[in-house]
Coordinates of C-alpha atoms and ligand atoms in Angstrom, one line a residue:
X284 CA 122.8 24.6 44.6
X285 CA 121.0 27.1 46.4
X286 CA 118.1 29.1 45.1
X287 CA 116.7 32.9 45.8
X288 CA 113.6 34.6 45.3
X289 CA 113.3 37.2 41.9
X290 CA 112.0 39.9 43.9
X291 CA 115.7 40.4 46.1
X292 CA 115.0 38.2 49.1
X293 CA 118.9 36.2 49.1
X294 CA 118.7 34.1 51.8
X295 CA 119.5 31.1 50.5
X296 CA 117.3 27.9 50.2
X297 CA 118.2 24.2 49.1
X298 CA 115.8 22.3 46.9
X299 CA 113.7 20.3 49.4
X300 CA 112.6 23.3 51.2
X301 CA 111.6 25.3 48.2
X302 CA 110.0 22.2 46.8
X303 CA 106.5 22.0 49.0
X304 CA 106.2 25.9 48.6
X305 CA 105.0 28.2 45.8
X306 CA 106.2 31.5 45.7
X307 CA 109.0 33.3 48.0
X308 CA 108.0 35.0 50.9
X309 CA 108.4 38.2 49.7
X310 CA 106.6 37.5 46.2
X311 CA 108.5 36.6 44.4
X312 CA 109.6 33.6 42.1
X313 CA 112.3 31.0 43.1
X314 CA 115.3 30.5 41.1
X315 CA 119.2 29.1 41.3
X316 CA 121.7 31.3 42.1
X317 CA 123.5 31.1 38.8
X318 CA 123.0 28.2 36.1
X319 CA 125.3 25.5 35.8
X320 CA 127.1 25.4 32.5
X321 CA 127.4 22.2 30.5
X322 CA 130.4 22.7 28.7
X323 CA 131.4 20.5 25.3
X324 CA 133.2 17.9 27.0
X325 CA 130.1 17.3 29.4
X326 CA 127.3 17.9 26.5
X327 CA 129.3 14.7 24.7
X328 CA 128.9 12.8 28.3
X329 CA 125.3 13.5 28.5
X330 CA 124.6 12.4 24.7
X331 CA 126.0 9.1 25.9
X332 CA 124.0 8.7 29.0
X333 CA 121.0 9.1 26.9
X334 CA 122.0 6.3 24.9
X335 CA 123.0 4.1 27.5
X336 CA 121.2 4.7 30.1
X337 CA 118.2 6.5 28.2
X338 CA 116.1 9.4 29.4
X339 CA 116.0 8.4 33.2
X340 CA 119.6 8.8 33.3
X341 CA 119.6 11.7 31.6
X342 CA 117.4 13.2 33.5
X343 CA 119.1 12.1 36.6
X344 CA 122.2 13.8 34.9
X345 CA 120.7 17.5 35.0
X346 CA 118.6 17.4 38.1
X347 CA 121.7 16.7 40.2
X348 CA 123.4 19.9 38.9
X349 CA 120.3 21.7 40.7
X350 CA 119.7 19.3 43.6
X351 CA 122.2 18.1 46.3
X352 CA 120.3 17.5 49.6
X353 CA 118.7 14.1 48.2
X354 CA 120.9 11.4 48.3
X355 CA 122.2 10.8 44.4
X356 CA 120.7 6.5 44.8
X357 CA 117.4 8.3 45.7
X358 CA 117.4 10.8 43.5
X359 CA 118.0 8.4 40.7
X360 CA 115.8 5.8 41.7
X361 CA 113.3 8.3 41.7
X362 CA 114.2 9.5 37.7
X363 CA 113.9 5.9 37.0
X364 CA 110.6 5.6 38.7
X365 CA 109.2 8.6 37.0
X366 CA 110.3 8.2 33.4
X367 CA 109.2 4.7 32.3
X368 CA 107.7 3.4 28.8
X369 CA 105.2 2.1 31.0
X370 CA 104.4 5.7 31.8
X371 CA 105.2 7.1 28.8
X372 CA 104.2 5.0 25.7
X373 CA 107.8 4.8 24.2
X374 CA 111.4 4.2 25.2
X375 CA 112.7 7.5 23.9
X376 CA 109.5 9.0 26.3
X377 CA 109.7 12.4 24.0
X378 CA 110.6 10.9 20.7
X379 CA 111.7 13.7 17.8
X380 CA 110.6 12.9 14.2
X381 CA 110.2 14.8 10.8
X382 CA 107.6 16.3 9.7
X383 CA 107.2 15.5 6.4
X384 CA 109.3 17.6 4.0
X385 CA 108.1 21.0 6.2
X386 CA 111.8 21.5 7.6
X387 CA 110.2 20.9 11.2
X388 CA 110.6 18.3 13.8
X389 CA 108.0 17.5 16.6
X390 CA 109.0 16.6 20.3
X391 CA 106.2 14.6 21.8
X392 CA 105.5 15.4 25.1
X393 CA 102.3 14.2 25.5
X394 CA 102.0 10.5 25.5
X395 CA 101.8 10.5 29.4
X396 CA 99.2 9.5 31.4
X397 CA 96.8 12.4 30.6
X398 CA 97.7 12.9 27.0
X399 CA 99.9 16.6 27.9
X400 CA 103.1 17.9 28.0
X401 CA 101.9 18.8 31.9
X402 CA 102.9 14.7 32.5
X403 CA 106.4 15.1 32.2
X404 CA 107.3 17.3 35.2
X405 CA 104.0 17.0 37.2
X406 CA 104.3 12.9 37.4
X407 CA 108.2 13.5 38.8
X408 CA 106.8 16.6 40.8
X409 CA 104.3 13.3 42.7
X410 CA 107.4 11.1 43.3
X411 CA 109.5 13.8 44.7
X412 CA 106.4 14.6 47.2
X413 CA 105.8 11.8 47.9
X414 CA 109.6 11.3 48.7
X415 CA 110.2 14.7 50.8
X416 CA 106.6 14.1 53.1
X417 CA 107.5 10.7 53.6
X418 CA 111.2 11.6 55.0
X419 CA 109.7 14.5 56.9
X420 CA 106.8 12.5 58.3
X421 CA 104.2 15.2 57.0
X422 CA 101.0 15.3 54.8
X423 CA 99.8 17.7 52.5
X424 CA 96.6 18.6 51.1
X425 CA 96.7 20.1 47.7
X426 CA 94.2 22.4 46.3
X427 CA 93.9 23.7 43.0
X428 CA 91.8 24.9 40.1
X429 CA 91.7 23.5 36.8
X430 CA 89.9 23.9 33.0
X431 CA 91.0 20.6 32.1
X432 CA 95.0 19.7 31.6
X433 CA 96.5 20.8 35.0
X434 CA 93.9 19.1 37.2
X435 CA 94.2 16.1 35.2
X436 CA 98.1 15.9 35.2
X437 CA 98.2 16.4 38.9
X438 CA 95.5 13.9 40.1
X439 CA 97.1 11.4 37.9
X440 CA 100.7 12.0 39.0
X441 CA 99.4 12.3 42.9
X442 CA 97.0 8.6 42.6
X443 CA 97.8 6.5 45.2
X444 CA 100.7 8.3 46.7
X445 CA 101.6 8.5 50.3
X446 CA 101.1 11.5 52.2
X447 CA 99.1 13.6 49.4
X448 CA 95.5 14.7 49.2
X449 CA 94.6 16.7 45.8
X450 CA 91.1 18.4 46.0
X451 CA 90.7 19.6 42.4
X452 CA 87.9 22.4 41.8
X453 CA 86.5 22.5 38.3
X454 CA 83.3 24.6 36.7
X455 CA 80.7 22.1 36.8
X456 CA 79.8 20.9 33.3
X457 CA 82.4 23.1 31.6
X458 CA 84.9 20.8 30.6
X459 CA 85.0 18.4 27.9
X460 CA 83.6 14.8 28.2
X461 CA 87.0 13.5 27.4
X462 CA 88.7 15.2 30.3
X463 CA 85.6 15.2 32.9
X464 CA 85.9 11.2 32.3
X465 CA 89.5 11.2 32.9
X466 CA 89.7 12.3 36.2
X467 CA 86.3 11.8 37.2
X468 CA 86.7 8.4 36.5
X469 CA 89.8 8.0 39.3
X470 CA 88.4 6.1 42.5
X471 CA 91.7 6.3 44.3
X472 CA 91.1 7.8 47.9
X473 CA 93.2 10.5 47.7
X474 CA 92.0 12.3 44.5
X475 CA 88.8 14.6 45.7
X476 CA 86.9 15.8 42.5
X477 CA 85.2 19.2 43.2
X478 CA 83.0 20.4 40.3
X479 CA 81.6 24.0 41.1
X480 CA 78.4 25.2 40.0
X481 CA 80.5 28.3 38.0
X482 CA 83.1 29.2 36.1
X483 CA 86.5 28.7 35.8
X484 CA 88.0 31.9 37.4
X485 CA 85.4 31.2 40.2
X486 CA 87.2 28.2 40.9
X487 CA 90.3 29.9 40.7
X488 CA 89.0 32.6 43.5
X489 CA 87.9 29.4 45.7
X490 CA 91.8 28.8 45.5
X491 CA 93.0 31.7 46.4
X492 CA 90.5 32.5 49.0
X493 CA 91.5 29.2 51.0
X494 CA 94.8 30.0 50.5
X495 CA 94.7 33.4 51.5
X496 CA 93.1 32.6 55.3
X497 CA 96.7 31.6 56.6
X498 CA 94.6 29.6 59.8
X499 CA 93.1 27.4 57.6
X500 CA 96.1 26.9 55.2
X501 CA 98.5 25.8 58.2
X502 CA 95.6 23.7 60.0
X503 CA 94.8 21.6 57.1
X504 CA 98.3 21.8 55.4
X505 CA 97.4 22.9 52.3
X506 CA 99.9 23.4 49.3
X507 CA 99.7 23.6 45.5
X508 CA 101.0 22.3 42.7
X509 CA 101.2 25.1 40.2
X510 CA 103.7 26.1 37.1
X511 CA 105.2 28.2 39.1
X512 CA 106.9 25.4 41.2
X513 CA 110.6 25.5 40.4
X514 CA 110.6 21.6 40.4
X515 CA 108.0 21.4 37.5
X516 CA 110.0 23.7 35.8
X517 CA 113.9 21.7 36.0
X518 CA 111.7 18.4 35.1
X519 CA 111.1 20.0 31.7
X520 CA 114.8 21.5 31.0
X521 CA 115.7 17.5 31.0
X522 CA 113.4 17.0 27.5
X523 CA 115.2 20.4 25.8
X524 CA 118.6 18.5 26.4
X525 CA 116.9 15.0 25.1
X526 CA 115.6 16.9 21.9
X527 CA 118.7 18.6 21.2
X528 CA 120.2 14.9 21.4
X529 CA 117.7 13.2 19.0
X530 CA 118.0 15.8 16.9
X531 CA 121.6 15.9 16.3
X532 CA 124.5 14.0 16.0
X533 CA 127.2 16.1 17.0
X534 CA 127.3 19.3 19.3
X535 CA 128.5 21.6 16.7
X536 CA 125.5 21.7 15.5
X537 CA 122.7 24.2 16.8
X538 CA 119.0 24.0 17.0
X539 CA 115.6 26.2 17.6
X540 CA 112.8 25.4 19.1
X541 CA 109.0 26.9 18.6
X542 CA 107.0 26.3 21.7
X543 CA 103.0 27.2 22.6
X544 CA 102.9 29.3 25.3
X545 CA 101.0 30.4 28.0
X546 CA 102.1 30.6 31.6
X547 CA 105.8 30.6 29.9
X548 CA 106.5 27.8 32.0
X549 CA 107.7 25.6 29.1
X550 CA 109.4 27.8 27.1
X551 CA 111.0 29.3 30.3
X552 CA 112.6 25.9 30.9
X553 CA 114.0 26.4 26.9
X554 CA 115.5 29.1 28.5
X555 CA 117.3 27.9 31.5
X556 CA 118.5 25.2 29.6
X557 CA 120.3 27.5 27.0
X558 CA 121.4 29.5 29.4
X559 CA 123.4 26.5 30.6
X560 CA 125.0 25.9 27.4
X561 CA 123.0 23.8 25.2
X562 CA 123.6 25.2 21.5
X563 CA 119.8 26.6 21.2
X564 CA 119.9 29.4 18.5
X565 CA 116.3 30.8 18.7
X566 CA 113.4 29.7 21.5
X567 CA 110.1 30.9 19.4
X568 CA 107.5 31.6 21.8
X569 CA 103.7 31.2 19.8
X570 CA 101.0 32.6 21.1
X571 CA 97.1 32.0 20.4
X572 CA 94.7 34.9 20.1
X573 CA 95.9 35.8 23.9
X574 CA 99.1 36.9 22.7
X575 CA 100.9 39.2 25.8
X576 CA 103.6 37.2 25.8
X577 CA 104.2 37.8 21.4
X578 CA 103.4 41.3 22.1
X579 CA 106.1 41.7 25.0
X580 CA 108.7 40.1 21.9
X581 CA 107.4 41.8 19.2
X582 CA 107.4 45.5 21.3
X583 CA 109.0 45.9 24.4
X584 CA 105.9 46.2 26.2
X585 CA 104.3 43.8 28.4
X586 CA 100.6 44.6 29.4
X587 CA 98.5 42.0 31.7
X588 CA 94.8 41.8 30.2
X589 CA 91.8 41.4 32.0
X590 CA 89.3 38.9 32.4
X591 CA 87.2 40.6 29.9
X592 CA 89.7 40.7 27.3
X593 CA 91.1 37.0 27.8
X594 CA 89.5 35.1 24.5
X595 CA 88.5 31.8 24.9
X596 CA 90.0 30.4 22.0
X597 CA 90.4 26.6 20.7
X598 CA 93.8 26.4 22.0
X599 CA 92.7 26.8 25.6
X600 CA 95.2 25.4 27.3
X601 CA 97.0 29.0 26.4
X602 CA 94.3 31.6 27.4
X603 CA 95.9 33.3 29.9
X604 CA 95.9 37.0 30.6
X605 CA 99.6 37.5 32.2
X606 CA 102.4 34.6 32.4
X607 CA 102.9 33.4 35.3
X608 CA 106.5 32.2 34.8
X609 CA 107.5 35.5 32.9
X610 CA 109.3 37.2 35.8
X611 CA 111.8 34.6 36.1
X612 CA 113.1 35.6 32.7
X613 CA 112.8 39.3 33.4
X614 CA 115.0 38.8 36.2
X615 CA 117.6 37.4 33.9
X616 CA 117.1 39.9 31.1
X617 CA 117.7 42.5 33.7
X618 CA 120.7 41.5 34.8
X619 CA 119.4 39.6 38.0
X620 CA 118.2 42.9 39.4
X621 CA 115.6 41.6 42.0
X622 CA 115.1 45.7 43.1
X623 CA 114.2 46.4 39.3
X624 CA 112.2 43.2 39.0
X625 CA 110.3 43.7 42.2
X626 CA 109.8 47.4 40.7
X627 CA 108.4 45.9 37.5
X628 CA 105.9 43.0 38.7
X629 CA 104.8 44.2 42.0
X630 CA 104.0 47.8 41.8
X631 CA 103.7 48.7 37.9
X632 CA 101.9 45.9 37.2
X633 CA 99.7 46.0 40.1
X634 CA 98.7 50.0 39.7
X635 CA 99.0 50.1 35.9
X636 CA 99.0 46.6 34.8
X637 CA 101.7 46.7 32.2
X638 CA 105.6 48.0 32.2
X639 CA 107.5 48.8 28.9
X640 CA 110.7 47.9 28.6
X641 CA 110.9 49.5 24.6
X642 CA 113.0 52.4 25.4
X643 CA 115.9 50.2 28.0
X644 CA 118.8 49.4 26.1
X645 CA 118.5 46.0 27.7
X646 CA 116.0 45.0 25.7
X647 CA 117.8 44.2 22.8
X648 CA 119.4 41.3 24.9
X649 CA 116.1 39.3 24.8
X650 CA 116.7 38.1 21.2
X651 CA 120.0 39.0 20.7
X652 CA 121.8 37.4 23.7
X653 CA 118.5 35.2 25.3
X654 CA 117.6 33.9 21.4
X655 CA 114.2 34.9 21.8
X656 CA 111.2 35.8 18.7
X657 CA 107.6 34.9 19.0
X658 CA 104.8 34.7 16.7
X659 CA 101.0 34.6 16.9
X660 CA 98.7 32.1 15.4
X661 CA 94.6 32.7 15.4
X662 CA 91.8 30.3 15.0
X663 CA 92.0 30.1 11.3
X664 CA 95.7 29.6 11.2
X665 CA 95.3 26.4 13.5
X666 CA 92.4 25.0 11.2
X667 CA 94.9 25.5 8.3
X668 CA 97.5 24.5 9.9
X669 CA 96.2 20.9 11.4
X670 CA 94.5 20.7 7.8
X671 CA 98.0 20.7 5.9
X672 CA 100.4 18.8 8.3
X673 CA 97.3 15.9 8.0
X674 CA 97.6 16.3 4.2
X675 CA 101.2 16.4 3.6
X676 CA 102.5 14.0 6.3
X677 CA 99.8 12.2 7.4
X678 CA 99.7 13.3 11.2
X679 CA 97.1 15.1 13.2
X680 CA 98.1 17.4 15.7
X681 CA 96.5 19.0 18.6
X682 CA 95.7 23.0 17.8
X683 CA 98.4 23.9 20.4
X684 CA 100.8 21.8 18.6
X685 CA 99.5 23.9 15.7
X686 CA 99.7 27.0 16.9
X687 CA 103.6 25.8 17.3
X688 CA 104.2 24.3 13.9
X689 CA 102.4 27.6 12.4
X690 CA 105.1 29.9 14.4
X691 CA 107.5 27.6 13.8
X692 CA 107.3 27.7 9.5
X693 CA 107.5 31.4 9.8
X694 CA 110.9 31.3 11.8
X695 CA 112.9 28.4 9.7
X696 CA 116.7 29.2 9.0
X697 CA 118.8 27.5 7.1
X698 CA 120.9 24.7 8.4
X699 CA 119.2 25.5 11.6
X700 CA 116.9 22.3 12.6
X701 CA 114.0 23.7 14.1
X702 CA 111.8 21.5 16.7
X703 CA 108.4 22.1 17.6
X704 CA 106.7 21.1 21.2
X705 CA 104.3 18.7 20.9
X706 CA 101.8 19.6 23.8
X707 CA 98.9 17.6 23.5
X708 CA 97.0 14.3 21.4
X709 CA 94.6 15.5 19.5
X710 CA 91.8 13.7 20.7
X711 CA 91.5 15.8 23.8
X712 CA 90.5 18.6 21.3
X713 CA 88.3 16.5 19.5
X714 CA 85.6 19.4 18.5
X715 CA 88.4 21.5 16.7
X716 CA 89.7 18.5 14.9
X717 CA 86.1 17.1 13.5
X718 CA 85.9 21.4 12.0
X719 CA 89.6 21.4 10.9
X720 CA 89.6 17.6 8.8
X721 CA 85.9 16.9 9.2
X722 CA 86.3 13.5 10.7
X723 CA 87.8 13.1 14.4
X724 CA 91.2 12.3 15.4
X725 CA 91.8 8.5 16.4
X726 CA 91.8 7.6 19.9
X727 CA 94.9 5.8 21.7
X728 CA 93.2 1.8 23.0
X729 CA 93.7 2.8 26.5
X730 CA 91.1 5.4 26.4
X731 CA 88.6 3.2 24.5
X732 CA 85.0 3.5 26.2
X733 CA 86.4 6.2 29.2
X734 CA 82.9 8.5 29.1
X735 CA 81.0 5.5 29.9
X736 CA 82.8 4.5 33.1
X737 CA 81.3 5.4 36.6
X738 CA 82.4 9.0 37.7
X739 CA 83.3 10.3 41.4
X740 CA 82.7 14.2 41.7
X741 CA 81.4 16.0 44.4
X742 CA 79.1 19.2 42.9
X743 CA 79.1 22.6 45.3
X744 CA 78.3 25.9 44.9
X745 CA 80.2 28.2 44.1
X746 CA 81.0 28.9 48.0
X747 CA 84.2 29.1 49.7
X748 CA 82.9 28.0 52.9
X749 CA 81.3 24.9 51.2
X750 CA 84.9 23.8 49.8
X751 CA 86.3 24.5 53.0
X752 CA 83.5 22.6 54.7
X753 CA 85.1 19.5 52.5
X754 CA 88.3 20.0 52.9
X755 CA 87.9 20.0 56.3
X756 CA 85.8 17.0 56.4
X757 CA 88.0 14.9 54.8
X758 CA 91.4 15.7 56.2
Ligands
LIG581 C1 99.7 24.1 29.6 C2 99.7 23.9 28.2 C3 100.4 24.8 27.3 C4 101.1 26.1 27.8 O1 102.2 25.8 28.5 P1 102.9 27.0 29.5 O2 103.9 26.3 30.2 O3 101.8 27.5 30.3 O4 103.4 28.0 28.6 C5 100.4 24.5 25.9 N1 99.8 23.5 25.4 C6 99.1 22.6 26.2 C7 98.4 21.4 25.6 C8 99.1 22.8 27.6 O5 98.4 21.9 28.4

């Protein structure tokens, strides 16, 4: 498989050497050169290796279709690595069960290390680092930003690995206790905590900053590990395929999925993997009160927001202003037409930030042909909604997971099983849980005590030259 840029660059690229960077060179967002298609014949094979050989297998199974220059036993052993019930909490890793008599099934994603869906493509993303620095006899330091589930998933799927560095900027005092204890709390070597005296999107402009002075970036190898990275997103396609399987018993039978969005990284992998076949009818996209992405469904028109209109809401793991992932399904919906994509994300949206795509017949072909329809669901709708799923079955869910099932009750078909994402435990949301069932939600053993242990964070200002300073230091 090779894989070219959205934005019309062709040359073509194998796996390994797109894996270490972000985006193309000319901007643009990495993709296969077509999708492979899993026809009946090899759906019915992959339902098998599921059973037999459970999700590692499975796994395996679908990466290979997209990577060929790591030997298969590697490969593999690196599935099997990655997707333990050590790791993972359960043998099935995203188990599917009902929910209650609602019509609705929930995929749990988040019963990895750091309690979010982020686990299951960021802890393979750590082995397949690991693996490609070690065979080329290189290092990397990676650098990011985080509010609270990306930095955590990355330092925990980067502990203790060969080769990798993660300094992981933060706004000093901003996050939860739960998540400031979970990776403040890591003493491994390689994980660098940096809390800035600031806010998030200052940390974010540290990021970009570093990586924008190319000197610095090739002296002290610095990479990222963000949901752009084409790896992160073929790790998720595997649990669309495992859900469809749990879900079913046959593959006559089709399914939907709602998933919370906001980067349109997961849903995106929904879409590659029903572009390969798998009988998906509809991929609901729900939004919180940041709701481009519903808007875009709903209208036609897509329109980036600012800082100043980005709400912080209690499902923050989704307030994002423009979707970082959205461009690799615009390149499908238009026909792979990198010119016409290039057109759309780097000059409308940079001189007008938005492009409407109402009045082009192709459109249409978002729900009709892609399956798509989205919903929105507001603060008072997740309080509901966490409310009556705890009621009627018994279950709290996390207000993403909410935001999901919310979407999701408003999109049910007949005969059409329909499975909401599970994106995060509940008790790393504890505050909106205590005002939606006035008590808060229980707390998985492991965790037991985690505020109280010694913490390992390094507090700057909010200076560029001070991070750099660090990073420096260190490496
Ligand atoms: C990151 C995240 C999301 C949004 O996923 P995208 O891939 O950005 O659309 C939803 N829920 C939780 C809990 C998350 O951490």
């Amino acid at each position: 498989m090779r894989y070219i840029s959205t934005r019309g660059d062709r040359t073509p690229r194998q796996f390994c050497d797109i894996l270490l960077e972000g985006l193309a060179p000319d901007g643009g967002l990495y993709l296969p050169v077509s999708y492979p298609r899993v026809g009946q014949a090899e759906l019915t094979r992959l339902r098998q290796v599921l059973q037999t050989e459970g999700y590692a297998g499975l796994a395996y199974e679908i990466l290979s279709l997209y990577i060929d220059d790591i030997p298969a036993s590697d490969l593999r052993a690196l599935c099997e690595k990655t997707y333990t019930e050590a790791v993972f909490g359960t043998p099935e890793i995203t188990p599917v069960s009902r929910l209650g008599q609602s019509g609705i099934l929930l995929q749990a994603l988040s019963n990895g290390p750091t309690l979010a869906f982020k686990d299951m493509a960021m802890q393979l993303l750590g082995n397949l680092f690991e693996y490609e620095l070690g065979r080329r006899g290189e290092t990397l330091n990676i650098l990011g930003a985080t509010s609270g589930d990306t930095g955590s998933a990355a330092e925990y799927a980067m502990r203790g690995k060969q080769g990798v560095r993660v300094f992981m900027t933060s706004p000093h005092g901003r996050m939860s206790a739960f998540q400031q204890a979970q990776m403040f709390s890591l003493m491994d070597d390689n994980i660098i905590n940096i809390a800035i005296v600031g806010v998030f999107d200052d940390c974010q402009d540290i990021v970009k900053a570093v990586s924008n002075d190319l000197a610095f970036k090739q002296k002290h190898r610095i990479g990222t590990v963000n949901s752009i990275n084409w790896a992160r997103m073929l790790a998720q396609v595997v649990y669309y395929f495992a859900g469809y399987f749990y879900a079913t018993s046959g593959n006559e039978q089709r399914v939907s999925f709602c998933v919370p969005s906001g980067n349109f990284g997961n849903v995106c992998a929904g879409h590659v993997a029903r572009s390969m076949g798998l009988p998906i009818d509809r991929l609901v996209v729900a939004t919180n009160e940041n709701d481009v992405l519903d808007e875009f469904f709903r209208t036609g028109a897509y329109r980036v927001r600012g800082a100043a209109n980005t709400f912080e809401t209690s499902s923050p793991s989704m307030d994002i202003s423009k979707a970082s992932n959205f461009e690799r399904f615009i390149f499908d919906l238009l026909g792979r037409d990198g010119a016409a994509t290039k057109a759309l994300f780097s000059e409308a949206l940079s001189t007008r930030s938005e492009f409407d795509l109402a009045a082009d017949p192709r459109f249409q072909a978002a729900s009709t042909q892609f399956g798509f329809a989205s919903g929105k669901s507001i603060h008072s709708d997740r309080l509901r909604t966490i409310a009556q799923v705890h009621a009627d079955c018994g279950v709290t869910i996390d207000p993403h997971t909410a935001d999901a099932v919310k979407v999701a009750l408003e999109h049910l078909r007949p005969g059409v099983p329909m499975i909401a994402l599970e994106t995060a435990l509940p008790i790393k949301f504890a505050e909106t849980i205590v005002e939606a069932l006035g008590a808060p939600p229980a707390r998985p053993a492991k965790f037991d005590g985690i505020e109280a242990l010694p913490k390992r964070v390094k507090v700057l200002p909010n200076d560029v030259l001070a991070v750099k300073a660090l990073i420096a230091e260190v490496s």
